[in-house]
PDB file of C-alpha atoms in Angstrom:
ATOM      1  CA  MET A 906      44.474 -65.424   4.811  1.00 43.00           C
ATOM      2  CA  GLN A 907      43.174 -66.125   8.236  1.00 49.00           C
ATOM      3  CA  GLY A 908      39.662 -66.822   6.884  1.00 49.00           C
ATOM      4  CA  CYS A 909      41.028 -69.562   4.634  1.00 48.00           C
ATOM      5  CA  GLU A 910      42.381 -71.604   7.488  1.00 50.00           C
ATOM      6  CA  ILE A 911      39.197 -73.340   8.677  1.00 50.00           C
ATOM      7  CA  THR A 912      40.977 -76.445   9.854  1.00 54.00           C
ATOM      8  CA  SER A 913      42.924 -74.571  12.475  1.00 58.00           C
ATOM      9  CA  SER A 914      39.923 -74.712  14.802  1.00 60.00           C
ATOM     10  CA  PRO A 915      38.264 -78.060  15.654  1.00 60.00           C
ATOM     11  CA  VAL A 916      34.830 -76.471  16.281  1.00 61.00           C
ATOM     12  CA  PRO A 917      33.767 -76.020  12.609  1.00 71.00           C
ATOM     13  CA  VAL A 918      34.936 -79.531  11.764  1.00 68.00           C
ATOM     14  CA  LEU A 919      32.961 -80.976  14.657  1.00 67.00           C
ATOM     15  CA  ALA A 920      29.937 -78.952  13.614  1.00 70.00           C
ATOM     16  CA  LEU A 921      30.175 -80.339  10.072  1.00 71.00           C
ATOM     17  CA  ILE A 922      30.497 -83.876  11.395  1.00 73.00           C
ATOM     18  CA  TRP A 923      27.501 -83.325  13.663  1.00 71.00           C
ATOM     19  CA  LEU A 924      25.434 -81.911  10.782  1.00 70.00           C
ATOM     20  CA  ARG A 925      26.376 -84.800   8.511  1.00 75.00           C
ATOM     21  CA  ALA A 926      25.488 -87.305  11.205  1.00 72.00           C
ATOM     22  CA  GLY A 927      22.131 -85.581  11.689  1.00 71.00           C
ATOM     23  CA  CYS A 928      21.442 -85.670   7.951  1.00 72.00           C
ATOM     24  CA  GLN A 929      22.361 -89.324   7.787  1.00 78.00           C
ATOM     25  CA  GLU A 930      20.003 -90.092  10.651  1.00 79.00           C
ATOM     26  CA  GLU A 931      17.197 -88.216   8.917  1.00 81.00           C
ATOM     27  CA  GLU A 932      17.848 -90.069   5.675  1.00 83.00           C
ATOM     28  CA  GLU A 933      17.856 -93.408   7.486  1.00 85.00           C
ATOM     29  CA  GLU A 934      14.593 -92.535   9.228  1.00 87.00           C
ATOM     30  CA  GLU A 935      13.012 -91.522   5.918  1.00 89.00           C
ATOM     31  CA  GLU A 936      14.174 -94.780   4.327  1.00 91.00           C
ATOM     32  CA  GLU A 937      12.731 -96.768   7.221  1.00 93.00           C
ATOM     33  CA  GLU A 938       9.425 -94.913   6.925  1.00 94.00           C
ATOM     34  CA  GLU A 939       9.317 -95.577   3.186  1.00 94.00           C
ATOM     35  CA  GLU A 940      10.025 -99.255   3.765  1.00 95.00           C
ATOM     36  CA  GLU A 941       7.269 -99.431   6.385  1.00 95.00           C
ATOM     37  CA  GLU A 942       4.829 -97.722   4.000  1.00 95.00           C
ATOM     38  CA  GLU A 943       5.723-100.196   1.255  1.00 95.00           C
ATOM     39  CA  GLU A 944       5.213-103.108   3.640  1.00 95.00           C
ATOM     40  CA  MET A 945       1.837-101.703   4.682  1.00 96.00           C
ATOM     41  CA  LYS A 946       0.810-101.336   1.045  1.00 96.00           C
ATOM     42  CA  GLU A 947       1.887-104.907   0.324  1.00 96.00           C
ATOM     43  CA  GLU A 948      -0.093-106.161   3.319  1.00 96.00           C
ATOM     44  CA  GLU A 949      -3.153-104.208   2.179  1.00 96.00           C
ATOM     45  CA  MET A 950      -2.824-105.658  -1.304  1.00 96.00           C
ATOM     46  CA  LYS A 951      -2.593-109.160   0.138  1.00 96.00           C
ATOM     47  CA  GLU A 952      -5.662-108.539   2.294  1.00 96.00           C
ATOM     48  CA  GLU A 953      -7.586-107.249  -0.727  1.00 96.00           C
ATOM     49  CA  GLU A 954      -6.570-110.316  -2.732  1.00 96.00           C
ATOM     50  CA  MET A 955      -7.687-112.569   0.116  1.00 96.00           C
ATOM     51  CA  LYS A 956     -11.036-110.766   0.297  1.00 95.00           C
ATOM     52  CA  GLU A 957     -11.491-111.092  -3.452  1.00 96.00           C
ATOM     53  CA  GLU A 958     -10.696-114.802  -3.285  1.00 96.00           C
ATOM     54  CA  GLU A 959     -13.168-115.251  -0.432  1.00 96.00           C
ATOM     55  CA  MET A 960     -15.832-113.391  -2.397  1.00 96.00           C
ATOM     56  CA  LYS A 961     -15.209-115.605  -5.430  1.00 95.00           C
ATOM     57  CA  GLU A 962     -15.414-118.735  -3.296  1.00 95.00           C
ATOM     58  CA  GLU A 963     -18.663-117.542  -1.726  1.00 95.00           C
ATOM     59  CA  GLU A 964     -20.125-116.791  -5.151  1.00 95.00           C
ATOM     60  CA  GLU A 965     -19.101-120.232  -6.391  1.00 95.00           C
ATOM     61  CA  GLU A 966     -20.652-121.874  -3.341  1.00 95.00           C
ATOM     62  CA  GLU A 967     -23.877-119.923  -3.838  1.00 95.00           C
ATOM     63  CA  GLU A 968     -23.985-120.942  -7.501  1.00 94.00           C
ATOM     64  CA  GLU A 969     -23.423-124.576  -6.571  1.00 94.00           C
ATOM     65  CA  GLU A 970     -26.197-124.401  -3.972  1.00 94.00           C
ATOM     66  CA  GLU A 971     -28.572-122.845  -6.504  1.00 93.00           C
ATOM     67  CA  GLU A 972     -27.740-125.553  -9.035  1.00 93.00           C
ATOM     68  CA  GLU A 973     -28.333-128.269  -6.431  1.00 93.00           C
ATOM     69  CA  GLU A 974     -31.667-126.708  -5.475  1.00 92.00           C
ATOM     70  CA  GLU A 975     -32.704-126.546  -9.130  1.00 90.00           C
ATOM     71  CA  GLU A 976     -31.728-130.179  -9.633  1.00 91.00           C
ATOM     72  CA  GLU A 977     -33.709-131.200  -6.540  1.00 90.00           C
ATOM     73  CA  GLU A 978     -36.746-129.258  -7.766  1.00 87.00           C
ATOM     74  CA  GLU A 979     -36.489-130.924 -11.173  1.00 85.00           C
ATOM     75  CA  GLU A 980     -36.271-134.355  -9.545  1.00 84.00           C
ATOM     76  CA  GLU A 981     -39.282-133.584  -7.360  1.00 80.00           C
ATOM     77  CA  GLU A 982     -41.254-132.444 -10.403  1.00 76.00           C
ATOM     78  CA  LYS A 983     -40.330-135.636 -12.231  1.00 73.00           C
ATOM     79  CA  GLU A 984     -41.353-137.754  -9.250  1.00 72.00           C
ATOM     80  CA  GLU A 985     -44.657-135.902  -8.922  1.00 70.00           C
ATOM     81  CA  GLY A 986     -45.268-136.382 -12.632  1.00 66.00           C
ATOM     82  CA  CYS A 987     -44.570-140.108 -12.330  1.00 67.00           C
ATOM     83  CA  TYR A 988     -46.993-140.444  -9.421  1.00 68.00           C
ATOM     84  CA  THR A 989     -49.759-138.716 -11.311  1.00 75.00           C
ATOM     85  CA  VAL A 990     -49.192-140.914 -14.376  1.00 73.00           C
ATOM     86  CA  HIS A 991     -49.036-143.983 -12.164  1.00 73.00           C
ATOM     87  CA  ASN A 992     -52.242-143.008 -10.372  1.00 78.00           C
ATOM     88  CA  PHE A 993     -53.942-142.308 -13.683  1.00 79.00           C
ATOM     89  CA  LEU A 994     -52.964-145.741 -15.006  1.00 78.00           C
ATOM     90  CA  ILE A 995     -54.251-147.431 -11.855  1.00 80.00           C
ATOM     91  CA  HIS A 996     -57.484-145.490 -12.188  1.00 78.00           C
ATOM     92  CA  LEU A 997     -57.825-146.668 -15.816  1.00 77.00           C
ATOM     93  CA  LEU A 998     -57.192-150.277 -14.844  1.00 78.00           C
ATOM     94  CA  TYR A 999     -59.867-150.264 -12.187  1.00 81.00           C
ATOM     95  CA  THR A1000     -62.414-148.401 -14.279  1.00 77.00           C
ATOM     96  CA  VAL A1001     -62.037-150.520 -17.398  1.00 67.00           C
TER      97      VAL A1001
END
């Protein structure tokens, strides 16, 4: 019957309390680490999204620049064509 009376000595009770407190601290630390990992993952995802958005914007800007260059080239070709027609007409007027 003496083995059944654990509460008669304060040492085992204190040891159990100490162990429980240690386990709780470990659990809290693990939870904090998990939360930090989740936050890091969220930040990485946000950074990736920002990079993707920047890449899309750059691509759009490049496309716009290419379109503008093409339009300018077309205008230049039209102007050159007009000058050659104009010069040809002047040449005809003077030769006739």
